[in-house]
Each structure stands twice: as C-alpha cells, then as structure tokens.
Tab-separated table of C-alpha atoms and ligand atoms in Angstrom:
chain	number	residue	atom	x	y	z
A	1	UNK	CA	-37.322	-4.247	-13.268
A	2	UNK	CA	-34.774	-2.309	-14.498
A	3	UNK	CA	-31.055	-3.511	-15.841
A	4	UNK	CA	-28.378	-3.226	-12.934
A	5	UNK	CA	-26.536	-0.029	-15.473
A	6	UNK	CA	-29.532	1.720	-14.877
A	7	UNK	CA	-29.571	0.835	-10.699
A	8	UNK	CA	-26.347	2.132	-10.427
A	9	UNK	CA	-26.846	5.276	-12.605
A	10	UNK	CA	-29.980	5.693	-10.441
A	11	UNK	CA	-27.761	5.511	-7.256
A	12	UNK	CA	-25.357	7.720	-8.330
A	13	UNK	CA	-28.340	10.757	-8.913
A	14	UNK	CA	-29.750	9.736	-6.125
A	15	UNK	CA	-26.486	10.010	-3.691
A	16	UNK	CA	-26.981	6.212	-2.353
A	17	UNK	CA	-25.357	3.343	-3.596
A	18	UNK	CA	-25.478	-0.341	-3.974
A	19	UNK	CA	-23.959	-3.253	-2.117
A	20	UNK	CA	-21.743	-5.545	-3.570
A	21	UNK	CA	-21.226	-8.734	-1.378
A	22	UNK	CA	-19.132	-11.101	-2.296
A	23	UNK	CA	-20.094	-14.997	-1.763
A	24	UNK	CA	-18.369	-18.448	-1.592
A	25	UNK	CA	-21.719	-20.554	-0.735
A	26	UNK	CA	-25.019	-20.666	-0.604
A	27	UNK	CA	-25.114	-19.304	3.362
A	28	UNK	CA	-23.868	-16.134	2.068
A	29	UNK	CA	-26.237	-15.592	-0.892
A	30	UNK	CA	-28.922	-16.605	1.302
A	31	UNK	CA	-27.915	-13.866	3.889
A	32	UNK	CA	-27.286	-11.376	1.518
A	33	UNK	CA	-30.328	-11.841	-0.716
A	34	UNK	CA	-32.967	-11.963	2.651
A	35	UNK	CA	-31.530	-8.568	3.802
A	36	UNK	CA	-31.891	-6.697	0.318
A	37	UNK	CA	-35.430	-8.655	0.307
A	38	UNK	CA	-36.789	-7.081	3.331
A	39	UNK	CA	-34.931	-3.351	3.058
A	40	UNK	CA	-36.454	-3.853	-0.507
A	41	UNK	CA	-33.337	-2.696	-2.058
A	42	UNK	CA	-30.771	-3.607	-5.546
A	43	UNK	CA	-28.320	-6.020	-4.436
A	44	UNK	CA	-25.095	-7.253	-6.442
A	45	UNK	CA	-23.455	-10.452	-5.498
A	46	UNK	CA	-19.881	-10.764	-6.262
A	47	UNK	CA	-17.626	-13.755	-7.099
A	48	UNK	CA	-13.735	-13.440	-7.244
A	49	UNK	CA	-11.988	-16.063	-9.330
A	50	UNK	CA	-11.505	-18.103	-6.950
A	51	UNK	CA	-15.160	-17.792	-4.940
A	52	UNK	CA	-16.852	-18.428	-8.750
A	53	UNK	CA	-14.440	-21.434	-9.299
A	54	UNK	CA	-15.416	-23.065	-5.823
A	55	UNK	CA	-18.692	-22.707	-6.523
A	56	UNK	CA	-18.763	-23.171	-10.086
A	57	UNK	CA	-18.981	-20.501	-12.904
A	58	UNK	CA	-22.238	-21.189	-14.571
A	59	UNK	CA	-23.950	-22.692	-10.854
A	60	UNK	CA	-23.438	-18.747	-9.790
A	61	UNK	CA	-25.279	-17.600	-12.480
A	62	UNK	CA	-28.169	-20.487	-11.857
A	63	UNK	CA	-28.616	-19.100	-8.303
A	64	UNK	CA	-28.637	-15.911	-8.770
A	65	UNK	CA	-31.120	-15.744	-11.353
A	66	UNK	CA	-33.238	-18.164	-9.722
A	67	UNK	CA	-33.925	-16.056	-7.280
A	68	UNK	CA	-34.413	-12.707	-9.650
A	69	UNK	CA	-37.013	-14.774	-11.288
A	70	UNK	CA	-38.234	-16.490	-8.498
A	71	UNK	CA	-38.534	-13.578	-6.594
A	72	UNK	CA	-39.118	-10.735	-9.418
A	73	UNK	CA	-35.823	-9.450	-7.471
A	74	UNK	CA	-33.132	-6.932	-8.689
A	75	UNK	CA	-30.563	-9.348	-7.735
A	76	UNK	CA	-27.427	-9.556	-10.335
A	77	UNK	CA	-24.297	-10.695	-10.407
A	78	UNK	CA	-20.799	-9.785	-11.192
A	79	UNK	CA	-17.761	-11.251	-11.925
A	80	UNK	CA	-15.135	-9.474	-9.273
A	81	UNK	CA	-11.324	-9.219	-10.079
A	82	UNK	CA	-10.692	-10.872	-13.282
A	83	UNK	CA	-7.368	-10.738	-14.212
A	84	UNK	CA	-7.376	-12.172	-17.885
A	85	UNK	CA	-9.288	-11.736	-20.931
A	86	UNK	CA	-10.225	-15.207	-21.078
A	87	UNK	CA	-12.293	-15.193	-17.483
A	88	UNK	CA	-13.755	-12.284	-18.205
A	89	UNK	CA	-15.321	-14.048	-21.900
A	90	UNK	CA	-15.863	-17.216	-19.557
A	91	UNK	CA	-17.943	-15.070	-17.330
A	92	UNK	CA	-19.816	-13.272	-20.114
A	93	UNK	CA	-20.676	-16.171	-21.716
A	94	UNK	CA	-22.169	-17.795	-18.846
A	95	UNK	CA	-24.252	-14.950	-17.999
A	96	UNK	CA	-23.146	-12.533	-15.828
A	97	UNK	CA	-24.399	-9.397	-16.197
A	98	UNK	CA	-21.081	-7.491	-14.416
A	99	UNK	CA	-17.574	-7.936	-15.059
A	100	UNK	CA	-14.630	-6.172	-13.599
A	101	UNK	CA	-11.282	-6.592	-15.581
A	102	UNK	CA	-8.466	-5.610	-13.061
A	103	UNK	CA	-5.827	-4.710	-15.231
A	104	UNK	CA	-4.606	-2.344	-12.062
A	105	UNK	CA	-0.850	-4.313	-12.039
A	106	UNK	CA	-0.424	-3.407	-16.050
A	107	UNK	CA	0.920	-0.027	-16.757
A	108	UNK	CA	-2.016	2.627	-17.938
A	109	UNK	CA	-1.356	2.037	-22.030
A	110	UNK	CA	-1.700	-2.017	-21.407
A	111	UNK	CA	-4.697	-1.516	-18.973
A	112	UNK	CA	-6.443	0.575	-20.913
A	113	UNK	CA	-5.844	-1.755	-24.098
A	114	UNK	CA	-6.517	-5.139	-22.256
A	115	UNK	CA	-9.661	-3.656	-20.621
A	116	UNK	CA	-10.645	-2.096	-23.856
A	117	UNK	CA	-10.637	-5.276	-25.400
A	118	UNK	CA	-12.805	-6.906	-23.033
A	119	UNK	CA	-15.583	-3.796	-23.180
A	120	UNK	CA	-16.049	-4.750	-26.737
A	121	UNK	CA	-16.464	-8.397	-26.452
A	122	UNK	CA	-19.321	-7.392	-23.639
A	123	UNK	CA	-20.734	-4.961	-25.541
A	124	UNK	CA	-20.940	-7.448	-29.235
A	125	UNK	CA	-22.924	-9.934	-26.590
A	126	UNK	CA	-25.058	-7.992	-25.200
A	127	UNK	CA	-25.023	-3.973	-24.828
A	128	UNK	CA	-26.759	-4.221	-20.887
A	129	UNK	CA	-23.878	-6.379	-19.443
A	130	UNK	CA	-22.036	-3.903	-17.051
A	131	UNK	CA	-18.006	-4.280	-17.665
A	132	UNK	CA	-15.980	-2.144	-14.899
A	133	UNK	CA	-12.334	-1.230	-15.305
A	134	UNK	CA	-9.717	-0.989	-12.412
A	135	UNK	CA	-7.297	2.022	-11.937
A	136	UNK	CA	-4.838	2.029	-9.201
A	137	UNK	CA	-3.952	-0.721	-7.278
A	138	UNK	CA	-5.890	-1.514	-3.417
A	139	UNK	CA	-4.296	-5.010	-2.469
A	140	UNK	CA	-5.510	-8.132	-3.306
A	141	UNK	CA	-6.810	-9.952	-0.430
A	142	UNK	CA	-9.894	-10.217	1.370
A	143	UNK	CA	-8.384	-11.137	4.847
A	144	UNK	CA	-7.661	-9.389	8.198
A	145	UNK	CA	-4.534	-7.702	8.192
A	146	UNK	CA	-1.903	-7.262	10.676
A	147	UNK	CA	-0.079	-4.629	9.060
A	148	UNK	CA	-0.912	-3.129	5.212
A	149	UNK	CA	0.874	-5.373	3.153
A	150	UNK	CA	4.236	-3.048	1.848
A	151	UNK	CA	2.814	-3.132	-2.048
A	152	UNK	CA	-0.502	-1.481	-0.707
A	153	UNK	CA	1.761	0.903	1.441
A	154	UNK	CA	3.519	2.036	-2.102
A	155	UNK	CA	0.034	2.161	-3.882
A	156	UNK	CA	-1.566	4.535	-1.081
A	157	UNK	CA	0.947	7.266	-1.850
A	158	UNK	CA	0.478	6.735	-5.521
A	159	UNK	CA	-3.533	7.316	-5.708
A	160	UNK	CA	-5.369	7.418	-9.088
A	161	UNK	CA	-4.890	10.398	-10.839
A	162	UNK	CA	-8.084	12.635	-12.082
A	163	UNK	CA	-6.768	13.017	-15.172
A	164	UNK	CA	-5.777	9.109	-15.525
A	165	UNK	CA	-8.881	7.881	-15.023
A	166	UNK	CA	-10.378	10.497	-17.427
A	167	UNK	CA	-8.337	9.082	-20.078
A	168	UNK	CA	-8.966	5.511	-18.852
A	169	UNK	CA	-13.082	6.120	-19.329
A	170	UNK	CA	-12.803	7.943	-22.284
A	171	UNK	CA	-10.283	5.460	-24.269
A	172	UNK	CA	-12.082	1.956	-23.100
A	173	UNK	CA	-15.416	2.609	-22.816
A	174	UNK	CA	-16.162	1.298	-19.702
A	175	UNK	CA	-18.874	2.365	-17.473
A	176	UNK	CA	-17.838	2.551	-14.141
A	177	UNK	CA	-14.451	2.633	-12.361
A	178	UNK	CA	-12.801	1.305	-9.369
A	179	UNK	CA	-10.232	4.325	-8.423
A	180	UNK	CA	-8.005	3.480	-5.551
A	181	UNK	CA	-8.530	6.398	-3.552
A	182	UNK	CA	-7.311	5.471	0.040
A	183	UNK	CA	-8.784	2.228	0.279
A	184	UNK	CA	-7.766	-1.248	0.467
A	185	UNK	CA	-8.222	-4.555	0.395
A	186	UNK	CA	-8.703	-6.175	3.136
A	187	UNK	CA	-9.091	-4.753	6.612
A	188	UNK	CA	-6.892	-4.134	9.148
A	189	UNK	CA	-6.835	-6.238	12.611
A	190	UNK	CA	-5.913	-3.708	14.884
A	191	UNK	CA	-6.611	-0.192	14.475
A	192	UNK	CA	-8.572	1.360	11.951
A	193	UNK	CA	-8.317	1.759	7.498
A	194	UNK	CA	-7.000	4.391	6.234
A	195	UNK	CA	-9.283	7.654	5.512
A	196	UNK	CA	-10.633	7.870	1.972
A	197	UNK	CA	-9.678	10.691	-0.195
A	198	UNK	CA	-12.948	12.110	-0.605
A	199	UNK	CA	-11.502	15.377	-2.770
A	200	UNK	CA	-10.009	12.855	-5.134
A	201	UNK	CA	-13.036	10.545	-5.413
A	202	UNK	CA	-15.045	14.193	-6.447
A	203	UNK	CA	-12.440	15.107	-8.611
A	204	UNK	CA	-11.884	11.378	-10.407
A	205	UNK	CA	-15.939	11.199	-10.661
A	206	UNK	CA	-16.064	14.859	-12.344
A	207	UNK	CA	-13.631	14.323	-14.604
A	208	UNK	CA	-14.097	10.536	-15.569
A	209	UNK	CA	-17.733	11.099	-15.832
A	210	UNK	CA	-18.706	7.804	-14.868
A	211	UNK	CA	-20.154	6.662	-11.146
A	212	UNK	CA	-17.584	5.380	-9.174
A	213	UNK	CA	-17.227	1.583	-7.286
A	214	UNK	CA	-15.499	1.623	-3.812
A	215	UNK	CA	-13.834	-1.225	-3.559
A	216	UNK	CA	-12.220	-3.196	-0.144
A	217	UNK	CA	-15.156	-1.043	2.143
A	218	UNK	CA	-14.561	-3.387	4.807
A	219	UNK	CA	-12.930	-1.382	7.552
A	220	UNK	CA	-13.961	1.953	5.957
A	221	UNK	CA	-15.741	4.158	8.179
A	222	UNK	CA	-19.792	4.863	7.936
A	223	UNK	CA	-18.506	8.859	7.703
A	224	UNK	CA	-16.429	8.049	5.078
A	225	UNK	CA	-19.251	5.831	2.949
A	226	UNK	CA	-21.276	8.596	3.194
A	227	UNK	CA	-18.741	11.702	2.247
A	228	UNK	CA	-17.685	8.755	-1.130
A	229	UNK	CA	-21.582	8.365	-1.777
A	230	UNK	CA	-22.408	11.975	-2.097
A	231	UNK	CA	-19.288	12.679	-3.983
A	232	UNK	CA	-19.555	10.054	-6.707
A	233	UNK	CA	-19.206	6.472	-5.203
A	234	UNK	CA	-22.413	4.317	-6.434
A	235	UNK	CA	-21.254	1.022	-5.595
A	236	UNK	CA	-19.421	0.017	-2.502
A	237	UNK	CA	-17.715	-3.355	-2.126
A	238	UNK	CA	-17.651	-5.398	1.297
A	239	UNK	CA	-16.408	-8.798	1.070
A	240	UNK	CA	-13.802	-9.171	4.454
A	241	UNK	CA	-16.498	-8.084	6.925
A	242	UNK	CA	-19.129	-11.073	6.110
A	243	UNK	CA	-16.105	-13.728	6.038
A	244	UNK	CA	-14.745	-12.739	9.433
A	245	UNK	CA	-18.472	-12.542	10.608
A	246	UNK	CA	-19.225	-16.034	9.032
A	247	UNK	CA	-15.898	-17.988	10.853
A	248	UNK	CA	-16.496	-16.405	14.086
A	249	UNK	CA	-20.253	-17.534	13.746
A	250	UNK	CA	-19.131	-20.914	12.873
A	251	UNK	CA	-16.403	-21.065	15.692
A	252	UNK	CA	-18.342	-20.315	18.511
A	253	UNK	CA	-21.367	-22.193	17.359
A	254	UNK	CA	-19.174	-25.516	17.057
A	255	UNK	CA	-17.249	-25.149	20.088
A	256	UNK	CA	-20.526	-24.744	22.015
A	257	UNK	CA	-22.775	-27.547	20.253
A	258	UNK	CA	-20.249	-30.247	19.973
A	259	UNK	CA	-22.589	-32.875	19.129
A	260	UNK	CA	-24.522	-31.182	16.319
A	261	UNK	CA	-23.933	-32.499	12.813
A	262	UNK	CA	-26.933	-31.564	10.604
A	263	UNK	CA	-24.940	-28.937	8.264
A	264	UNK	CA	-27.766	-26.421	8.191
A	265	UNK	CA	-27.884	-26.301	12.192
A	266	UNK	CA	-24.450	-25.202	12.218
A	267	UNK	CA	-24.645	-22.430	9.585
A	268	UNK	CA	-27.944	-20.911	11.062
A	269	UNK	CA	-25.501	-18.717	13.543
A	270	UNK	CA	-23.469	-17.816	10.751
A	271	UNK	CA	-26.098	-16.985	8.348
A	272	UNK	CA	-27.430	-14.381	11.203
A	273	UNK	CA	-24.430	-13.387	11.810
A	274	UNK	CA	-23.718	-12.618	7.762
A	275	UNK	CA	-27.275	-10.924	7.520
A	276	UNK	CA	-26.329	-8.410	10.606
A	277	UNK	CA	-23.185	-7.025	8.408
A	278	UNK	CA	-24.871	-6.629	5.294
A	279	UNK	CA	-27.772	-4.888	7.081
A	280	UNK	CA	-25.681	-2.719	9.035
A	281	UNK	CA	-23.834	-1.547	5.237
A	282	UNK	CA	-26.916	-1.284	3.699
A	283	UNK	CA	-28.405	0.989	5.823
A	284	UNK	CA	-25.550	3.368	5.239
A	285	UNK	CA	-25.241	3.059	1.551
A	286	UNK	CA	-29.205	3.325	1.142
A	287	UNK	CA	-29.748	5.990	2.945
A	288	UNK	CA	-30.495	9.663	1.012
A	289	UNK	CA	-26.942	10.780	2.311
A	290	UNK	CA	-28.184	14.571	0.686
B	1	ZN	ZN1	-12.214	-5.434	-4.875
C-alpha cells in the first residue's frame, strides 16, 4: 500500500482525484468505506472539529485504521479545518495521517507563520503525515444555504492569488493547498454554486507547484470537477451532499415505519442513501478525465 502523499501525487499525474468525505458516525464511514471498497479506489475520511469531537479524537483514528488493516485498504484519515495549533498537535499525536490548518481568516504573514509552525511539528513526528494549508477563505459551514452568506459573497470577489499561494507553498512547506477559487462551503438550496475558476486553479497549481484540494464540492457541477481535476485539483471535498442525503433518508424512513426502534433498521435507508452520493462523486473524480 502506498502512503496517502503518494495517492494524491499519483492522482494529480494521473488527472483523477480522491474523495474526501467527511463523517460524524459510524453510518457514514460505513457508507463511504463500502463504496471505495467495491470501485476499489483511495478514500480519505474527514473529521471537522466538531465531527472528531462527537465522535471522539483518538476513536476516529481506531476506526479508520481498523478497517485499513482489516481490510489491507487505502483508507486514511484527516483532520479537516483546524483552526489552532493545539488541534492540529492533538490530531497528530493521535494518529492522523492528514491535517489541514485553516489559517484562511489570518492575514497571509500570520497564516503562513501559524501554518508553518504546524508543518514542522508534523514533519519532527513523522515525515509521511500529510499537513495541508488553507488560502482564501470559502465559508465555514457545511449546511444548505438560502442565500451565500455576505462574508463568502466578499471572499468570491477576492479569490486566491497565483502568486499568494506560490509564496504560501514555498515559505511553509506544506504539501497541498486548499485555494478558494469560486467555491464554497456549503451548498446552495435553490439554484445552483457558483462556477469554479478553472484558469485560476491552472494558474495557482503551476505556480504553487503543489496538487491542489477542492474544498465545499457539494453543489459544484460534474463539468466543473472534471475541468479542476485536469487542471490541478487532486482532492475534492464533499461533506453537505451526504448530510442532506443522510436526514432526508432518516426522515422519510421514520415517518413511514413509525413503530420501528432497532437503531440499525432505521439507518439502513440512510446508509443507502449516503453510499448513492459518494458513488455518484466518485465516479467523476476517478474517472481518467484526459
Ligand atoms: Zn472544507
């Protein structure tokens, strides 16, 4: 097997990339993990703060790896949005092998010092753990979205620059980057995302040199995955897609078996319903897109 780095650098020559599904129980690992298992493909599970807290930081890192070794599975797991030094070292220390400091709020000298920082605590614990900085700020939520919250609005006429991000790589270290680049967190209720910038991703993944990570792909358009994989996207996040898939699931199965209690009845529907997203993404991230 090889080290998830060395997935992702395989993605990006390859012009496919990796899922990254984020989880808050075990009905979404278990979706997520039996759809890699039978398309046979790298998978990355992603916890925010909040999803790793719920389920506990070092119970993430049991499951997941339980089922690498189980499984002899390229299954890994990253530590999404971490806004402080200390989670990220919390995270590391537990096991992760991905971490993503979001210092995207800070200005670019304190982002690229704070992030800096946390690449060489990764790297003095072990040089294969995968640390991802954070340039340009998408949002922050993972919900449906009546309108695009007025912060967002700002951010999306204040992309990341080429030459930013350049600097950003070259003065932390890191090895991949999250470039806001039209998308956002989040996904709209009515009406569709905006389009991605797909000159900008090409220009941010030339001159950074690293591959890229899309985050907030819920909402994005399979056109627009597959213009950001062939011009340097080699992970692409999808977190408010499953959720939305997972309550309606739930809803419907409840309302219509009112007198079913056995907890793993009621979370078959949503469990389907969970696997048909993250097949329908990974058959447009996986696929040779040229
Ligand atoms: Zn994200």
């Amino acid at each position: 097997m090889l080290t998830l780095k060395q997935y992702i650098v395989h993605a990006d020559q390859k012009h496919t990339a990796i899922g990254h599904f984020n989880i808050s129980n075990l009905e979404g690992l278990k979706a997520i993990f039996s759809v890699a298992k039978k398309m046979d493909v790298p998978v990355i599970i992603g916890t925010s703060e909040n999803e790793r807290e719920w389920i506990g930081v070092k119970q993430c890192v049991a499951l997941v790896r339980s089922l690498r070794e189980e499984f002899n599975y390229p299954i890994f797991l990253n530590a999404d949005h971490t806004y402080s030094f200390e989670r990220v070292k919390e995270a590391i220390d537990a096991g992760y092998d991905s971490v993503i400091f979001d210092g995207a709020k800070l200005s670019l000298g304190d982002n690229i010092e704070e992030t800096k920082k946390c690449v060489d605590y990764a790297r003095s614990i072990n040089p294969e753990i995968v640390v991802e900085g954070e340039l340009g700020y998408i949002g922050s939520s993972s919900k449906m979205l009546e309108t695009i919250p007025d912060d967002v609005q700002t951010s999306l006429l204040n992309l990341t620059k080429p030459e930013d991000a350049e600097r950003f790589v070259k003065e932390t270290g890191v090895d991949f980057l999250a470039p806001a680049v039209g998308n956002i967190h989040g996904m709209l209720k009515h009406g569709k995302d905006p389009d991605l910038d797909i000159e900008r991703i090409k220009a941010i993944r030339e001159r950074s040199g690293v591959p890229l990570v899309l985050h907030g792909g819920s909402g994005n358009t399979d056109h627009d995955f597959r213009r950001a994989i062939v011009n340097g996207v080699a992970v692409i996040h999808i977190n408010t897609e499953i959720r939305r898939a997972f309550r309606t699931a739930l809803e419907s199965f409840l309302k219509n078996n009112p007198d079913e209690i056995a907890p793993y009845r009621l979370m078959e529907n949503a469990v389907y319903e969970m696997e048909k997203v993250v097949e329908e993404k990974l058959k447009v991230f996986t696929v040779h897109a040229g």
